[in-house]
């Protein structure tokens, strides 16, 4: 059985890579562009918070873009069911419109976070969250705003029992820098502020400093230092064996990624 499953997975990966390569070869004559990416990360960090309890993550996705500026994509990663109760992973589906005008570009869209099996313990509340976003980029500088159209990852009266209401309308604003200081080398800097509506104690600021190196064949190697102002009491999570991690504490993130 194990051998059969391995063969099936191997065949699926080979088919996906072949499809991506074929689409790339045809993009000169097609209004569509297809790309794929897969990477190994030392942990999964989202807005400064570790969702794998500092354990490794395998991540990847596919993107489809039209020359008009319309695009859609899907992305996935493993997560820790301690950080996200009962979740077996995260699958994000997104779509939007992006366009460039000289040194400026803009991007607007919708992002659906889905956590199969994810449910806050003792409730029927899911982590699934829908956000709308808009961003503007000038050369190597980017500013982006995201706002939830649903509750923020399950924060509401049913899950907390505090009578503070729902958390829809929570928002995240961020500034990003990606400066190529040597061909193939980029310096990265990021700062963001997550506001959780009606649950202000869970709001926090996160920041990141890092560097990436691009190699031939679509390979990229990167390292970053990340920290947050998240309340350690609220963001420290313990598993069934009483092993606890402050998911908002300072951390290093290493990754090896390939884009096709």
PDB file of C-alpha atoms in Angstrom:
ATOM      1  CA  UNK A   1       0.000   0.000   0.000  1.00  0.00           C
ATOM      2  CA  UNK A   2       2.799   2.430   0.890  1.00  0.00           C
ATOM      3  CA  UNK A   3       4.524   1.767  -2.435  1.00  0.00           C
ATOM      4  CA  UNK A   4       1.280   2.352  -4.338  1.00  0.00           C
ATOM      5  CA  UNK A   5       0.636   5.638  -2.553  1.00  0.00           C
ATOM      6  CA  UNK A   6       4.209   6.724  -3.251  1.00  0.00           C
ATOM      7  CA  UNK A   7       3.837   5.910  -6.951  1.00  0.00           C
ATOM      8  CA  UNK A   8       0.560   7.815  -7.177  1.00  0.00           C
ATOM      9  CA  UNK A   9       2.031  10.892  -5.474  1.00  0.00           C
ATOM     10  CA  UNK A  10       5.130  10.745  -7.675  1.00  0.00           C
ATOM     11  CA  UNK A  11       3.013  10.489 -10.819  1.00  0.00           C
ATOM     12  CA  UNK A  12       0.798  13.389  -9.707  1.00  0.00           C
ATOM     13  CA  UNK A  13       3.770  15.659  -9.011  1.00  0.00           C
ATOM     14  CA  UNK A  14       5.322  14.729 -12.374  1.00  0.00           C
ATOM     15  CA  UNK A  15       2.056  15.514 -14.165  1.00  0.00           C
ATOM     16  CA  UNK A  16       1.713  18.897 -12.450  1.00  0.00           C
ATOM     17  CA  UNK A  17       5.283  19.871 -13.259  1.00  0.00           C
ATOM     18  CA  UNK A  18       4.854  18.749 -16.868  1.00  0.00           C
ATOM     19  CA  UNK A  19       1.681  20.817 -17.160  1.00  0.00           C
ATOM     20  CA  UNK A  20       3.445  23.877 -15.751  1.00  0.00           C
ATOM     21  CA  UNK A  21       6.404  23.392 -18.112  1.00  0.00           C
ATOM     22  CA  UNK A  22       4.099  22.948 -21.101  1.00  0.00           C
ATOM     23  CA  UNK A  23       2.156  26.077 -20.249  1.00  0.00           C
ATOM     24  CA  UNK A  24       5.409  28.022 -19.903  1.00  0.00           C
ATOM     25  CA  UNK A  25       6.541  26.888 -23.349  1.00  0.00           C
ATOM     26  CA  UNK A  26       3.273  28.096 -24.897  1.00  0.00           C
ATOM     27  CA  UNK A  27       2.980  31.403 -23.068  1.00  0.00           C
ATOM     28  CA  UNK A  28       4.509  33.348 -25.975  1.00  0.00           C
ATOM     29  CA  UNK A  29       1.440  32.540 -28.095  1.00  0.00           C
ATOM     30  CA  UNK A  30      -1.153  32.496 -25.334  1.00  0.00           C
ATOM     31  CA  UNK A  31      -2.765  35.345 -23.391  1.00  0.00           C
ATOM     32  CA  UNK A  32      -2.487  33.149 -20.283  1.00  0.00           C
ATOM     33  CA  UNK A  33       0.532  32.506 -18.072  1.00  0.00           C
ATOM     34  CA  UNK A  34       0.683  29.532 -15.709  1.00  0.00           C
ATOM     35  CA  UNK A  35       3.270  29.249 -12.953  1.00  0.00           C
ATOM     36  CA  UNK A  36       3.859  26.892 -10.049  1.00  0.00           C
ATOM     37  CA  UNK A  37       5.966  27.023  -6.914  1.00  0.00           C
ATOM     38  CA  UNK A  38       7.021  24.585  -4.222  1.00  0.00           C
ATOM     39  CA  UNK A  39       9.215  25.172  -1.188  1.00  0.00           C
ATOM     40  CA  UNK A  40      10.598  23.787   2.052  1.00  0.00           C
ATOM     41  CA  UNK A  41      10.426  26.191   5.009  1.00  0.00           C
ATOM     42  CA  UNK A  42      11.862  25.839   8.504  1.00  0.00           C
ATOM     43  CA  UNK A  43       8.379  26.748   9.799  1.00  0.00           C
ATOM     44  CA  UNK A  44       5.147  28.320   8.562  1.00  0.00           C
ATOM     45  CA  UNK A  45       4.955  31.964   9.613  1.00  0.00           C
ATOM     46  CA  UNK A  46       1.896  34.095   8.840  1.00  0.00           C
ATOM     47  CA  UNK A  47       2.020  37.749   9.816  1.00  0.00           C
ATOM     48  CA  UNK A  48       4.753  36.971  12.312  1.00  0.00           C
ATOM     49  CA  UNK A  49       2.933  34.078  14.012  1.00  0.00           C
ATOM     50  CA  UNK A  50       4.186  30.479  13.709  1.00  0.00           C
ATOM     51  CA  UNK A  51       1.426  28.078  12.703  1.00  0.00           C
ATOM     52  CA  UNK A  52       3.584  24.940  12.751  1.00  0.00           C
ATOM     53  CA  UNK A  53       4.861  25.324  16.324  1.00  0.00           C
ATOM     54  CA  UNK A  54       8.331  26.037  14.860  1.00  0.00           C
ATOM     55  CA  UNK A  55       8.330  22.772  12.882  1.00  0.00           C
ATOM     56  CA  UNK A  56       9.089  22.550   9.114  1.00  0.00           C
ATOM     57  CA  UNK A  57       6.495  23.244   6.444  1.00  0.00           C
ATOM     58  CA  UNK A  58       6.137  22.175   2.825  1.00  0.00           C
ATOM     59  CA  UNK A  59       4.309  24.788   0.774  1.00  0.00           C
ATOM     60  CA  UNK A  60       3.327  25.220  -2.836  1.00  0.00           C
ATOM     61  CA  UNK A  61       0.798  26.573  -5.276  1.00  0.00           C
ATOM     62  CA  UNK A  62      -0.319  27.362  -8.797  1.00  0.00           C
ATOM     63  CA  UNK A  63      -1.129  30.704 -10.423  1.00  0.00           C
ATOM     64  CA  UNK A  64      -3.020  31.522 -13.616  1.00  0.00           C
ATOM     65  CA  UNK A  65      -2.764  35.055 -15.039  1.00  0.00           C
ATOM     66  CA  UNK A  66      -4.344  36.669 -18.086  1.00  0.00           C
ATOM     67  CA  UNK A  67      -2.719  39.479 -20.055  1.00  0.00           C
ATOM     68  CA  UNK A  68      -5.673  41.696 -19.127  1.00  0.00           C
ATOM     69  CA  UNK A  69      -4.460  41.705 -15.521  1.00  0.00           C
ATOM     70  CA  UNK A  70      -6.940  39.180 -14.118  1.00  0.00           C
ATOM     71  CA  UNK A  71      -5.431  36.334 -12.097  1.00  0.00           C
ATOM     72  CA  UNK A  72      -6.351  33.422  -9.833  1.00  0.00           C
ATOM     73  CA  UNK A  73      -4.396  30.975  -7.739  1.00  0.00           C
ATOM     74  CA  UNK A  74      -4.312  28.306  -5.078  1.00  0.00           C
ATOM     75  CA  UNK A  75      -1.719  27.748  -2.359  1.00  0.00           C
ATOM     76  CA  UNK A  76      -1.314  25.233   0.454  1.00  0.00           C
ATOM     77  CA  UNK A  77       0.778  24.361   3.490  1.00  0.00           C
ATOM     78  CA  UNK A  78       0.800  22.020   6.446  1.00  0.00           C
ATOM     79  CA  UNK A  79      -0.061  23.493   9.861  1.00  0.00           C
ATOM     80  CA  UNK A  80       0.063  22.371  13.480  1.00  0.00           C
ATOM     81  CA  UNK A  81      -3.229  21.195  14.972  1.00  0.00           C
ATOM     82  CA  UNK A  82      -2.052  22.754  18.226  1.00  0.00           C
ATOM     83  CA  UNK A  83      -1.908  26.196  16.669  1.00  0.00           C
ATOM     84  CA  UNK A  84      -5.082  25.606  14.623  1.00  0.00           C
ATOM     85  CA  UNK A  85      -7.194  23.018  16.433  1.00  0.00           C
ATOM     86  CA  UNK A  86      -7.932  19.886  14.391  1.00  0.00           C
ATOM     87  CA  UNK A  87      -6.749  21.431  11.106  1.00  0.00           C
ATOM     88  CA  UNK A  88      -4.951  19.067   8.717  1.00  0.00           C
ATOM     89  CA  UNK A  89      -3.588  21.923   6.584  1.00  0.00           C
ATOM     90  CA  UNK A  90      -4.321  25.283   5.040  1.00  0.00           C
ATOM     91  CA  UNK A  91      -5.565  25.849   1.493  1.00  0.00           C
ATOM     92  CA  UNK A  92      -5.885  29.403   0.191  1.00  0.00           C
ATOM     93  CA  UNK A  93      -7.778  30.340  -2.962  1.00  0.00           C
ATOM     94  CA  UNK A  94      -7.479  33.843  -4.355  1.00  0.00           C
ATOM     95  CA  UNK A  95      -8.210  35.974  -7.382  1.00  0.00           C
ATOM     96  CA  UNK A  96      -7.956  39.567  -8.441  1.00  0.00           C
ATOM     97  CA  UNK A  97      -6.721  42.173 -10.863  1.00  0.00           C
ATOM     98  CA  UNK A  98      -3.190  43.582 -11.110  1.00  0.00           C
ATOM     99  CA  UNK A  99      -1.743  46.132 -13.498  1.00  0.00           C
ATOM    100  CA  UNK A 100       1.465  48.128 -13.972  1.00  0.00           C
ATOM    101  CA  UNK A 101       1.795  51.776 -15.017  1.00  0.00           C
ATOM    102  CA  UNK A 102       5.449  52.733 -15.394  1.00  0.00           C
ATOM    103  CA  UNK A 103       7.207  52.208 -12.049  1.00  0.00           C
ATOM    104  CA  UNK A 104       3.869  51.821 -10.283  1.00  0.00           C
ATOM    105  CA  UNK A 105       1.630  48.777 -10.020  1.00  0.00           C
ATOM    106  CA  UNK A 106      -1.557  48.013  -8.153  1.00  0.00           C
ATOM    107  CA  UNK A 107      -3.329  44.843  -7.085  1.00  0.00           C
ATOM    108  CA  UNK A 108      -6.853  44.249  -5.736  1.00  0.00           C
ATOM    109  CA  UNK A 109      -8.509  40.938  -4.952  1.00  0.00           C
ATOM    110  CA  UNK A 110     -10.142  38.429  -2.638  1.00  0.00           C
ATOM    111  CA  UNK A 111      -8.441  35.734  -0.547  1.00  0.00           C
ATOM    112  CA  UNK A 112     -10.236  32.767   1.020  1.00  0.00           C
ATOM    113  CA  UNK A 113      -8.370  31.012   3.841  1.00  0.00           C
ATOM    114  CA  UNK A 114      -9.594  27.428   4.346  1.00  0.00           C
ATOM    115  CA  UNK A 115      -8.471  24.990   7.047  1.00  0.00           C
ATOM    116  CA  UNK A 116      -9.804  21.475   6.338  1.00  0.00           C
ATOM    117  CA  UNK A 117     -10.951  19.908   9.587  1.00  0.00           C
ATOM    118  CA  UNK A 118     -10.077  23.058  11.524  1.00  0.00           C
ATOM    119  CA  UNK A 119     -12.473  23.845  14.345  1.00  0.00           C
ATOM    120  CA  UNK A 120     -11.866  25.668  17.608  1.00  0.00           C
ATOM    121  CA  UNK A 121     -11.990  23.079  20.397  1.00  0.00           C
ATOM    122  CA  UNK A 122     -15.331  22.927  22.202  1.00  0.00           C
ATOM    123  CA  UNK A 123     -17.171  24.919  19.530  1.00  0.00           C
ATOM    124  CA  UNK A 124     -18.486  24.550  16.001  1.00  0.00           C
ATOM    125  CA  UNK A 125     -16.538  27.613  14.906  1.00  0.00           C
ATOM    126  CA  UNK A 126     -14.274  27.282  11.877  1.00  0.00           C
ATOM    127  CA  UNK A 127     -11.085  29.197  11.172  1.00  0.00           C
ATOM    128  CA  UNK A 128     -12.087  29.809   7.537  1.00  0.00           C
ATOM    129  CA  UNK A 129     -11.751  33.507   6.724  1.00  0.00           C
ATOM    130  CA  UNK A 130     -12.426  35.680   3.659  1.00  0.00           C
ATOM    131  CA  UNK A 131     -10.388  38.840   3.103  1.00  0.00           C
ATOM    132  CA  UNK A 132     -10.452  41.616   0.537  1.00  0.00           C
ATOM    133  CA  UNK A 133      -7.136  43.302  -0.201  1.00  0.00           C
ATOM    134  CA  UNK A 134      -5.578  46.177  -2.144  1.00  0.00           C
ATOM    135  CA  UNK A 135      -1.919  47.019  -2.644  1.00  0.00           C
ATOM    136  CA  UNK A 136       0.245  49.591  -4.405  1.00  0.00           C
ATOM    137  CA  UNK A 137       3.896  49.098  -5.396  1.00  0.00           C
ATOM    138  CA  UNK A 138       6.507  51.615  -6.535  1.00  0.00           C
ATOM    139  CA  UNK A 139       9.735  49.992  -7.705  1.00  0.00           C
ATOM    140  CA  UNK A 140      10.898  48.095  -4.578  1.00  0.00           C
ATOM    141  CA  UNK A 141       8.371  49.535  -2.091  1.00  0.00           C
ATOM    142  CA  UNK A 142       4.914  48.098  -1.415  1.00  0.00           C
ATOM    143  CA  UNK A 143       1.961  49.041   0.814  1.00  0.00           C
ATOM    144  CA  UNK A 144      -0.987  46.669   1.214  1.00  0.00           C
ATOM    145  CA  UNK A 145      -4.274  46.703   3.144  1.00  0.00           C
ATOM    146  CA  UNK A 146      -6.369  43.605   3.918  1.00  0.00           C
ATOM    147  CA  UNK A 147      -9.757  43.450   5.670  1.00  0.00           C
ATOM    148  CA  UNK A 148     -11.880  40.486   6.674  1.00  0.00           C
ATOM    149  CA  UNK A 149     -15.385  40.134   5.280  1.00  0.00           C
ATOM    150  CA  UNK A 150     -16.067  37.336   7.782  1.00  0.00           C
ATOM    151  CA  UNK A 151     -14.969  36.740  11.359  1.00  0.00           C
ATOM    152  CA  UNK A 152     -11.193  36.852  11.835  1.00  0.00           C
ATOM    153  CA  UNK A 153     -10.160  33.184  12.072  1.00  0.00           C
ATOM    154  CA  UNK A 154     -13.124  32.211  14.246  1.00  0.00           C
ATOM    155  CA  UNK A 155     -13.060  35.091  16.749  1.00  0.00           C
ATOM    156  CA  UNK A 156     -16.655  35.660  17.946  1.00  0.00           C
ATOM    157  CA  UNK A 157     -19.004  35.230  20.904  1.00  0.00           C
ATOM    158  CA  UNK A 158     -19.473  31.508  20.293  1.00  0.00           C
ATOM    159  CA  UNK A 159     -15.768  30.754  20.405  1.00  0.00           C
ATOM    160  CA  UNK A 160     -14.806  33.159  23.212  1.00  0.00           C
ATOM    161  CA  UNK A 161     -18.043  33.543  25.177  1.00  0.00           C
ATOM    162  CA  UNK A 162     -17.137  37.087  26.181  1.00  0.00           C
ATOM    163  CA  UNK A 163     -20.086  38.941  24.693  1.00  0.00           C
ATOM    164  CA  UNK A 164     -17.796  41.173  22.643  1.00  0.00           C
ATOM    165  CA  UNK A 165     -19.401  40.477  19.290  1.00  0.00           C
ATOM    166  CA  UNK A 166     -18.050  39.344  15.946  1.00  0.00           C
ATOM    167  CA  UNK A 167     -14.639  40.177  14.501  1.00  0.00           C
ATOM    168  CA  UNK A 168     -15.555  40.825  10.860  1.00  0.00           C
ATOM    169  CA  UNK A 169     -13.898  44.028   9.700  1.00  0.00           C
ATOM    170  CA  UNK A 170     -10.566  43.137  11.308  1.00  0.00           C
ATOM    171  CA  UNK A 171      -7.761  44.511   9.189  1.00  0.00           C
ATOM    172  CA  UNK A 172      -4.042  44.247   8.465  1.00  0.00           C
ATOM    173  CA  UNK A 173      -1.887  46.995   6.958  1.00  0.00           C
ATOM    174  CA  UNK A 174       1.697  46.370   5.911  1.00  0.00           C
ATOM    175  CA  UNK A 175       4.712  47.992   4.309  1.00  0.00           C
ATOM    176  CA  UNK A 176       7.282  45.930   2.403  1.00  0.00           C
ATOM    177  CA  UNK A 177      10.683  46.559   0.845  1.00  0.00           C
ATOM    178  CA  UNK A 178      12.415  44.183  -1.601  1.00  0.00           C
ATOM    179  CA  UNK A 179      15.587  45.855  -2.874  1.00  0.00           C
ATOM    180  CA  UNK A 180      17.991  44.111  -5.264  1.00  0.00           C
ATOM    181  CA  UNK A 181      21.382  45.349  -4.052  1.00  0.00           C
ATOM    182  CA  UNK A 182      23.414  42.872  -6.156  1.00  0.00           C
ATOM    183  CA  UNK A 183      22.046  40.976  -9.189  1.00  0.00           C
ATOM    184  CA  UNK A 184      20.131  38.006  -7.788  1.00  0.00           C
ATOM    185  CA  UNK A 185      20.353  39.246  -4.191  1.00  0.00           C
ATOM    186  CA  UNK A 186      17.475  41.076  -2.469  1.00  0.00           C
ATOM    187  CA  UNK A 187      17.249  42.731   0.931  1.00  0.00           C
ATOM    188  CA  UNK A 188      13.817  42.388   2.530  1.00  0.00           C
ATOM    189  CA  UNK A 189      12.139  44.491   5.195  1.00  0.00           C
ATOM    190  CA  UNK A 190       8.552  44.317   6.425  1.00  0.00           C
ATOM    191  CA  UNK A 191       6.356  45.827   9.109  1.00  0.00           C
ATOM    192  CA  UNK A 192       2.663  45.109   9.610  1.00  0.00           C
ATOM    193  CA  UNK A 193      -0.118  45.820  12.058  1.00  0.00           C
ATOM    194  CA  UNK A 194      -2.921  43.312  12.692  1.00  0.00           C
ATOM    195  CA  UNK A 195      -6.032  44.796  14.300  1.00  0.00           C
ATOM    196  CA  UNK A 196      -8.591  42.287  15.580  1.00  0.00           C
ATOM    197  CA  UNK A 197     -11.952  44.029  15.810  1.00  0.00           C
ATOM    198  CA  UNK A 198     -13.593  43.772  19.271  1.00  0.00           C
ATOM    199  CA  UNK A 199     -10.676  41.647  20.519  1.00  0.00           C
ATOM    200  CA  UNK A 200      -7.966  44.264  20.811  1.00  0.00           C
ATOM    201  CA  UNK A 201      -5.836  42.233  23.220  1.00  0.00           C
ATOM    202  CA  UNK A 202      -5.072  39.948  20.286  1.00  0.00           C
ATOM    203  CA  UNK A 203      -3.910  42.797  18.033  1.00  0.00           C
ATOM    204  CA  UNK A 204      -0.177  43.058  17.368  1.00  0.00           C
ATOM    205  CA  UNK A 205       2.597  44.459  15.205  1.00  0.00           C
ATOM    206  CA  UNK A 206       5.033  42.237  13.319  1.00  0.00           C
ATOM    207  CA  UNK A 207       8.294  42.977  11.533  1.00  0.00           C
ATOM    208  CA  UNK A 208      10.840  41.107   9.440  1.00  0.00           C
ATOM    209  CA  UNK A 209      14.352  41.581   8.057  1.00  0.00           C
ATOM    210  CA  UNK A 210      15.796  39.148   5.539  1.00  0.00           C
ATOM    211  CA  UNK A 211      17.706  38.409   2.368  1.00  0.00           C
ATOM    212  CA  UNK A 212      17.085  36.134  -0.621  1.00  0.00           C
ATOM    213  CA  UNK A 213      19.345  34.774  -3.356  1.00  0.00           C
ATOM    214  CA  UNK A 214      17.943  33.702  -6.732  1.00  0.00           C
ATOM    215  CA  UNK A 215      19.631  30.941  -8.721  1.00  0.00           C
ATOM    216  CA  UNK A 216      19.237  29.623 -12.256  1.00  0.00           C
ATOM    217  CA  UNK A 217      16.306  27.302 -12.843  1.00  0.00           C
ATOM    218  CA  UNK A 218      13.889  29.234 -10.634  1.00  0.00           C
ATOM    219  CA  UNK A 219      15.560  28.315  -7.341  1.00  0.00           C
ATOM    220  CA  UNK A 220      15.610  30.704  -4.401  1.00  0.00           C
ATOM    221  CA  UNK A 221      17.268  30.499  -0.991  1.00  0.00           C
ATOM    222  CA  UNK A 222      16.276  32.858   1.797  1.00  0.00           C
ATOM    223  CA  UNK A 223      16.721  33.670   5.475  1.00  0.00           C
ATOM    224  CA  UNK A 224      14.801  36.123   7.667  1.00  0.00           C
ATOM    225  CA  UNK A 225      14.496  37.224  11.273  1.00  0.00           C
ATOM    226  CA  UNK A 226      10.927  37.815  12.452  1.00  0.00           C
ATOM    227  CA  UNK A 227       9.429  39.218  15.639  1.00  0.00           C
ATOM    228  CA  UNK A 228       6.072  40.515  16.915  1.00  0.00           C
ATOM    229  CA  UNK A 229       4.536  42.480  19.768  1.00  0.00           C
ATOM    230  CA  UNK A 230       1.874  39.769  20.301  1.00  0.00           C
ATOM    231  CA  UNK A 231       0.942  39.160  23.947  1.00  0.00           C
ATOM    232  CA  UNK A 232       2.942  36.062  24.903  1.00  0.00           C
ATOM    233  CA  UNK A 233       0.235  34.861  27.324  1.00  0.00           C
ATOM    234  CA  UNK A 234      -2.393  34.896  24.587  1.00  0.00           C
ATOM    235  CA  UNK A 235      -0.184  33.480  21.838  1.00  0.00           C
ATOM    236  CA  UNK A 236       1.566  30.726  23.823  1.00  0.00           C
ATOM    237  CA  UNK A 237       0.021  27.364  22.889  1.00  0.00           C
ATOM    238  CA  UNK A 238       0.590  23.960  24.479  1.00  0.00           C
ATOM    239  CA  UNK A 239       0.064  20.508  22.995  1.00  0.00           C
ATOM    240  CA  UNK A 240      -1.294  17.437  24.779  1.00  0.00           C
ATOM    241  CA  UNK A 241       2.148  16.728  26.240  1.00  0.00           C
ATOM    242  CA  UNK A 242       2.405  20.203  27.777  1.00  0.00           C
ATOM    243  CA  UNK A 243       5.038  21.305  25.255  1.00  0.00           C
ATOM    244  CA  UNK A 244       4.425  25.036  24.911  1.00  0.00           C
ATOM    245  CA  UNK A 245       5.504  27.519  22.258  1.00  0.00           C
ATOM    246  CA  UNK A 246       5.121  31.275  22.161  1.00  0.00           C
ATOM    247  CA  UNK A 247       3.993  31.506  18.533  1.00  0.00           C
ATOM    248  CA  UNK A 248       4.599  35.247  18.403  1.00  0.00           C
ATOM    249  CA  UNK A 249       8.146  35.181  19.788  1.00  0.00           C
ATOM    250  CA  UNK A 250      11.202  36.157  17.728  1.00  0.00           C
ATOM    251  CA  UNK A 251      12.248  33.488  15.244  1.00  0.00           C
ATOM    252  CA  UNK A 252      14.435  32.667  12.260  1.00  0.00           C
ATOM    253  CA  UNK A 253      12.884  31.508   9.014  1.00  0.00           C
ATOM    254  CA  UNK A 254      14.877  29.629   6.359  1.00  0.00           C
ATOM    255  CA  UNK A 255      13.503  28.536   3.008  1.00  0.00           C
ATOM    256  CA  UNK A 256      14.416  26.840  -0.260  1.00  0.00           C
ATOM    257  CA  UNK A 257      11.877  27.392  -3.028  1.00  0.00           C
ATOM    258  CA  UNK A 258      11.560  26.729  -6.724  1.00  0.00           C
ATOM    259  CA  UNK A 259       9.273  28.525  -9.185  1.00  0.00           C
ATOM    260  CA  UNK A 260       8.382  26.926 -12.518  1.00  0.00           C
TER     261      UNK A 260
END
